[in-house]
Amino acid sequence: MSGLAGQSLAGQGVAGQGVVVTGAGHGIGAALAEAFAAQGARVVVNDLDADSARAVAERIGGFAAPGDAAGAEGVAELIAAARKHLGAIDVYCANAGAAVGGGADAGPKAWATAWDVNVMSHVRAAEQLLPDWLERGEGRFVATVSAAGLLTMLDAAPYAVTKHGALAFAEWLSATYRHRGLRVHALCPQGVRTRMLDATGRAGEVLLAPTAIEPAAVAETTLRSIAAGEFLILPHSETAGFYAARATAPDHWLDGMNRLQQTIDQGTAKTPEKG
Ligand SMILES: NC(=O)c1ccc[n+]([C@@H]2O[C@H](COP(=O)([O-])OP(=O)(O)OC[C@H]3O[C@@H](n4cnc5c(N)ncnc54)[C@H](O)[C@@H]3O)[C@@H](O)[C@H]2O)c1
């Protein structure tokens, strides 16, 4: 995080702020927690994996609040514990996610898990946080979505569809409450070298691995985008071009994605191409 040291946060500095990061025992969440702490924030570290939550909290001088950050009960408990420790929550990073693969036949359990962890965790957190934030006239919601929410993820329909849902909810929050002091950010990386990437199999190998970046780089871009007041956080510079192609030339974009699917099916990896 040395690139951020001493950088002006244009009146939006996080020093002293109370920050919650879900799924922060590993990967992107751990890097976000570390980056916020390095900027002087007071960080609550959540993860289902209690040992890893405690280890990260200890490393960064944060507070561990292990538990489920997706179900209604778990979210309520986490937010109560965080408020007790922090006084108030200034920033909530809804980062925990589930990499659910499969297609139309993935089955009801897989679809329900993806919906619960990737979308409803955000809705439930917002339900708990909004009354206080609207009363105070400020609050910041950082949704870890994915480039899959702007584009798609091959071989993982439940993941792609629910990440689109997470993006839609973040957009709705921002459009609805911007004038009342709520700041919303949608973090949309392509491949990031974490345990989740390791578990994405052949599609991850073809689509994500060739341009994968480190979690620390994602966290650095996130803090920069927060400082700049940007809704969309794009750690990979090429994502904006793919997103524009999807909007302006959808058939061309879909042809390109389908070629990648054929590459996955044939078992001959090649670097993803634009469009
Ligand atoms: N790795 C990538 O390539 C990539 C790309 C785009 C988006 N993302 C998103 O980034 C987020 C973090 O993923 P990651 O790559 O760091 O994976 P990761 O597996 O390294 O870390 C995810 C953490 O979330 C925790 N977790 C899962 N469900 C939880 C729950 N219900 N409550 C609390 N904690 C829970 C896990 O225990 C784990 O420690 C996810 O939302 C993921 O969809 C990842």
Coordinates of C-alpha atoms and ligand atoms in Angstrom, one line a residue:
M1 CA 0.0 0.0 0.0
S2 CA 3.0 2.3 -0.2
G3 CA 1.6 3.9 -3.3
L4 CA -1.2 5.4 -1.2
A5 CA 0.9 6.6 1.6
G6 CA 0.4 10.3 2.1
Q7 CA -2.0 10.5 -0.8
S8 CA -4.8 13.1 -0.4
L9 CA -8.2 11.4 -0.2
A10 CA -9.9 14.6 -1.4
G11 CA -11.9 15.0 1.8
Q12 CA -13.0 11.4 1.8
G13 CA -10.2 10.0 3.9
V14 CA -10.8 6.8 5.7
A15 CA -8.5 7.5 8.7
G16 CA -10.4 7.0 11.9
Q17 CA -13.4 5.6 10.2
G18 CA -15.2 2.5 11.3
V19 CA -15.0 -0.2 8.5
V20 CA -16.5 -3.6 8.3
V21 CA -15.1 -6.1 5.8
T22 CA -17.0 -9.4 5.3
G23 CA -15.1 -12.5 4.0
A24 CA -11.9 -10.9 5.1
G25 CA -10.1 -14.0 6.4
H26 CA -8.6 -14.6 2.9
G27 CA -8.1 -13.1 -0.5
I28 CA -9.6 -9.8 -1.6
G29 CA -11.3 -9.2 1.8
A30 CA -8.1 -9.7 3.7
A31 CA -6.3 -7.2 1.4
L32 CA -9.1 -4.7 1.7
A33 CA -9.0 -5.0 5.5
E34 CA -5.2 -4.5 5.5
A35 CA -5.4 -1.5 3.1
F36 CA -8.1 0.3 5.2
A37 CA -6.1 -0.3 8.4
A38 CA -2.9 1.0 6.7
Q39 CA -4.9 4.2 6.0
G40 CA -5.7 4.5 9.7
A41 CA -9.3 3.1 9.6
R42 CA -10.6 1.0 12.5
V43 CA -11.4 -2.3 10.9
V44 CA -13.8 -5.1 11.9
V45 CA -12.7 -8.4 10.2
N46 CA -15.5 -10.9 9.5
D47 CA -15.2 -14.4 8.0
L48 CA -17.0 -17.7 8.3
D49 CA -13.5 -19.1 9.0
A50 CA -13.1 -17.8 12.6
D51 CA -9.3 -18.7 12.8
S52 CA -8.5 -16.7 9.6
A53 CA -10.7 -13.8 10.8
R54 CA -8.7 -13.7 14.0
A55 CA -5.4 -14.0 12.3
V56 CA -6.1 -11.1 9.9
A57 CA -7.4 -9.0 12.7
E58 CA -4.3 -9.6 14.8
R59 CA -2.0 -8.8 11.9
I60 CA -3.7 -5.5 11.1
G61 CA -4.6 -4.4 14.6
G62 CA -8.3 -4.9 13.8
F63 CA -11.3 -6.5 15.6
A64 CA -12.4 -10.0 14.7
A65 CA -16.1 -10.7 14.3
P66 CA -16.3 -14.2 12.9
G67 CA -19.6 -15.6 11.6
D68 CA -21.9 -15.8 8.6
A69 CA -22.3 -12.6 6.7
A70 CA -25.0 -13.8 4.4
G71 CA -28.1 -15.0 6.4
A72 CA -30.4 -12.5 8.0
E73 CA -29.4 -13.6 11.6
G74 CA -25.7 -13.5 10.8
V75 CA -25.8 -10.1 9.2
A76 CA -27.7 -8.7 12.1
E77 CA -25.3 -10.2 14.6
L78 CA -22.3 -8.9 12.7
I79 CA -23.6 -5.4 12.4
A80 CA -24.6 -5.3 16.1
A81 CA -21.1 -6.5 17.1
A82 CA -19.4 -4.0 14.8
R83 CA -21.5 -1.1 16.1
K84 CA -20.7 -2.1 19.7
H85 CA -17.0 -2.1 18.9
L86 CA -16.8 0.9 16.5
G87 CA -19.6 3.1 17.8
A88 CA -20.8 3.6 14.2
I89 CA -20.2 1.9 10.9
D90 CA -18.9 4.4 8.3
V91 CA -17.9 1.9 5.6
Y92 CA -19.4 -1.6 5.0
C93 CA -17.6 -3.8 2.5
A94 CA -19.9 -6.6 1.4
N95 CA -17.2 -8.8 0.1
A96 CA -18.0 -12.4 1.0
G97 CA -19.1 -14.3 -2.1
A98 CA -19.8 -17.8 -3.3
A99 CA -18.2 -19.1 -6.6
V100 CA -21.1 -21.3 -7.7
G101 CA -20.5 -23.1 -11.0
G102 CA -22.7 -25.0 -13.3
G103 CA -25.4 -24.3 -15.9
A104 CA -29.2 -24.4 -16.2
D105 CA -29.0 -27.8 -14.4
A106 CA -26.9 -26.6 -11.5
G107 CA -29.9 -27.4 -9.2
P108 CA -32.0 -25.5 -6.7
K109 CA -29.4 -25.7 -3.9
A110 CA -26.7 -24.2 -5.9
W111 CA -28.9 -21.4 -7.2
A112 CA -30.2 -20.7 -3.7
T113 CA -26.6 -20.5 -2.3
A114 CA -25.5 -18.1 -5.0
W115 CA -28.6 -15.9 -4.6
D116 CA -28.2 -15.9 -0.8
V117 CA -24.4 -15.2 -0.5
N118 CA -23.9 -13.0 -3.6
V119 CA -27.1 -10.9 -3.5
M120 CA -29.2 -11.2 -0.3
S121 CA -26.2 -10.6 1.9
H122 CA -26.0 -7.1 0.4
V123 CA -29.7 -6.5 0.7
R124 CA -29.8 -7.6 4.3
A125 CA -26.8 -5.5 5.2
A126 CA -28.3 -2.4 3.5
E127 CA -31.6 -3.0 5.4
Q128 CA -29.7 -2.9 8.7
L129 CA -27.4 0.0 7.8
L130 CA -29.6 2.5 5.9
P131 CA -31.7 3.9 8.8
D132 CA -28.5 5.0 10.6
W133 CA -26.8 6.2 7.4
L134 CA -29.8 8.2 6.2
E135 CA -30.2 9.8 9.6
R136 CA -26.6 10.8 9.8
G137 CA -26.6 11.9 6.1
E138 CA -23.5 9.7 5.3
G139 CA -22.4 6.1 4.8
R140 CA -20.4 4.1 2.3
F141 CA -21.3 0.7 0.9
V142 CA -18.6 -1.2 -1.0
A143 CA -20.1 -4.2 -2.9
T144 CA -17.5 -6.7 -4.1
V145 CA -19.3 -7.7 -7.3
S146 CA -17.0 -9.1 -10.2
A147 CA -16.5 -8.4 -13.8
A148 CA -18.9 -11.3 -14.1
G149 CA -21.6 -8.9 -13.0
L150 CA -20.8 -6.5 -15.9
L151 CA -20.0 -9.3 -18.4
T152 CA -20.5 -13.0 -17.7
M153 CA -18.6 -16.0 -16.3
L154 CA -18.5 -19.1 -18.5
D155 CA -19.3 -22.4 -16.9
A156 CA -20.9 -20.6 -13.9
A157 CA -24.4 -19.5 -14.6
P158 CA -25.4 -19.1 -10.9
Y159 CA -22.3 -16.9 -10.3
A160 CA -22.8 -14.8 -13.4
V161 CA -26.5 -14.2 -12.8
T162 CA -26.2 -13.4 -9.1
K163 CA -23.2 -11.0 -9.6
H164 CA -25.4 -9.2 -12.2
G165 CA -28.0 -9.0 -9.3
A166 CA -25.4 -7.6 -6.9
L167 CA -24.4 -4.9 -9.4
A168 CA -28.1 -4.1 -10.0
F169 CA -28.7 -3.7 -6.3
A170 CA -25.6 -1.4 -5.9
E171 CA -26.8 0.7 -8.8
W172 CA -30.2 1.0 -7.3
L173 CA -28.8 2.0 -3.9
S174 CA -26.7 4.7 -5.4
A175 CA -29.5 6.0 -7.7
T176 CA -31.9 6.1 -4.8
Y177 CA -29.8 7.6 -1.9
R178 CA -27.0 9.6 -3.5
H179 CA -28.6 12.9 -2.6
R180 CA -28.9 11.7 1.0
G181 CA -25.2 11.2 1.5
L182 CA -24.9 7.5 0.7
R183 CA -21.8 6.6 -1.4
V184 CA -21.9 3.2 -3.2
H185 CA -19.1 1.5 -5.0
A186 CA -19.2 -1.7 -7.1
L187 CA -15.8 -3.5 -7.1
C188 CA -15.6 -5.5 -10.4
P189 CA -12.3 -7.3 -10.9
Q190 CA -11.6 -10.0 -13.5
G191 CA -9.2 -12.7 -12.2
V192 CA -7.6 -12.2 -8.8
R193 CA -5.1 -14.7 -7.4
T194 CA -7.1 -16.1 -4.5
R195 CA -8.4 -19.5 -3.4
M196 CA -11.6 -18.7 -5.3
L197 CA -9.6 -18.4 -8.6
D198 CA -7.9 -21.7 -7.9
A199 CA -11.3 -23.3 -7.6
T200 CA -12.8 -22.1 -11.0
G201 CA -11.3 -24.9 -13.0
R202 CA -10.9 -24.9 -16.8
A203 CA -13.0 -21.7 -17.4
G204 CA -10.9 -19.8 -14.8
E205 CA -7.8 -21.1 -16.5
V206 CA -8.9 -19.8 -19.9
L207 CA -10.8 -16.6 -18.9
L208 CA -9.2 -15.3 -15.7
A209 CA -5.7 -16.7 -15.0
P210 CA -3.9 -15.1 -17.9
T211 CA -4.6 -11.6 -16.6
A212 CA -5.0 -12.3 -12.9
I213 CA -3.7 -9.8 -10.4
E214 CA -2.9 -9.8 -6.7
P215 CA -5.5 -9.0 -4.0
A216 CA -3.3 -6.1 -2.8
A217 CA -3.6 -4.5 -6.2
V218 CA -7.3 -4.8 -6.0
A219 CA -7.4 -3.2 -2.6
E220 CA -5.1 -0.3 -3.8
T221 CA -7.4 0.4 -6.7
T222 CA -10.4 0.3 -4.4
L223 CA -9.1 2.9 -2.0
R224 CA -8.1 5.1 -5.0
S225 CA -11.6 4.8 -6.5
I226 CA -13.2 5.6 -3.1
A227 CA -11.1 8.7 -2.9
A228 CA -12.1 9.7 -6.4
G229 CA -15.7 9.0 -5.6
E230 CA -16.2 6.5 -8.4
F231 CA -19.1 4.1 -8.4
L232 CA -17.4 1.5 -10.7
I233 CA -14.1 0.1 -9.4
L234 CA -12.2 -1.6 -12.2
P235 CA -8.8 -3.0 -11.2
H236 CA -8.3 -4.4 -14.7
S237 CA -8.0 -1.6 -17.3
E238 CA -9.4 -3.8 -20.1
T239 CA -12.8 -4.4 -18.3
A240 CA -14.3 -1.0 -19.4
G241 CA -13.7 -1.9 -23.1
F242 CA -15.4 -5.3 -22.7
Y243 CA -18.3 -3.7 -20.9
A244 CA -18.7 -1.1 -23.7
A245 CA -18.6 -3.8 -26.3
R246 CA -21.3 -5.7 -24.5
A247 CA -23.5 -2.6 -24.5
T248 CA -22.8 -1.4 -28.0
A249 CA -22.2 -4.5 -30.0
P250 CA -23.8 -7.4 -28.1
D251 CA -23.7 -10.0 -30.9
H252 CA -20.1 -9.3 -31.6
W253 CA -19.4 -9.6 -27.8
L254 CA -21.4 -12.8 -27.5
D255 CA -19.6 -14.3 -30.6
G256 CA -16.3 -13.6 -28.8
M257 CA -17.5 -15.2 -25.5
N258 CA -18.8 -18.2 -27.4
R259 CA -15.4 -18.7 -29.0
L260 CA -13.9 -18.7 -25.5
Q261 CA -16.5 -21.3 -24.5
Q262 CA -15.4 -23.5 -27.4
T263 CA -11.8 -23.1 -26.3
I264 CA -12.8 -24.2 -22.9
D265 CA -14.7 -27.2 -24.3
Q266 CA -11.9 -28.2 -26.6
G267 CA -9.4 -28.1 -23.7
T268 CA -7.0 -25.8 -25.6
A269 CA -6.3 -22.7 -23.5
K270 CA -5.6 -19.4 -25.2
T271 CA -5.5 -15.8 -24.0
P272 CA -9.0 -14.2 -23.8
E273 CA -9.5 -11.8 -26.6
K274 CA -11.3 -8.4 -26.5
G275 CA -14.8 -8.2 -27.6
Ligands
LIG1 N1 -10.8 -14.2 -7.1 C1 -11.3 -13.7 -8.2 O1 -10.9 -13.9 -9.3 C2 -12.5 -12.8 -8.0 C3 -12.9 -12.0 -9.2 C4 -14.0 -11.2 -9.1 C5 -14.7 -11.1 -7.9 N2 -14.4 -11.9 -6.8 C6 -15.2 -11.7 -5.6 O2 -14.4 -11.3 -4.5 C7 -15.0 -11.7 -3.3 C8 -13.9 -12.4 -2.4 O3 -13.4 -13.6 -3.1 P1 -11.9 -14.0 -3.0 O4 -11.5 -14.2 -4.4 O5 -11.1 -13.2 -2.1 O6 -12.1 -15.5 -2.4 P2 -11.5 -16.2 -1.1 O7 -12.0 -17.6 -1.2 O8 -10.0 -16.0 -1.1 O9 -12.1 -15.4 0.1 C9 -13.5 -15.4 0.3 C10 -13.7 -15.4 1.8 O10 -15.1 -15.3 2.1 C11 -15.4 -16.1 3.2 N3 -16.9 -16.4 3.1 C12 -17.6 -17.1 2.2 N4 -18.9 -17.0 2.5 C13 -19.0 -16.3 3.7 C14 -20.1 -15.9 4.5 N5 -21.3 -16.3 4.2 N6 -19.9 -15.1 5.6 C15 -18.6 -14.7 5.9 N7 -17.5 -15.1 5.1 C16 -17.7 -15.9 4.1 C17 -14.6 -17.4 3.0 O11 -14.4 -18.1 4.2 C18 -13.3 -16.7 2.5 O12 -12.4 -16.5 3.5 C19 -16.1 -12.6 -3.7 O13 -17.3 -11.9 -3.6 C20 -15.8 -13.0 -5.1 O14 -17.0 -13.3 -5.8 C21 -13.3 -12.7 -6.9

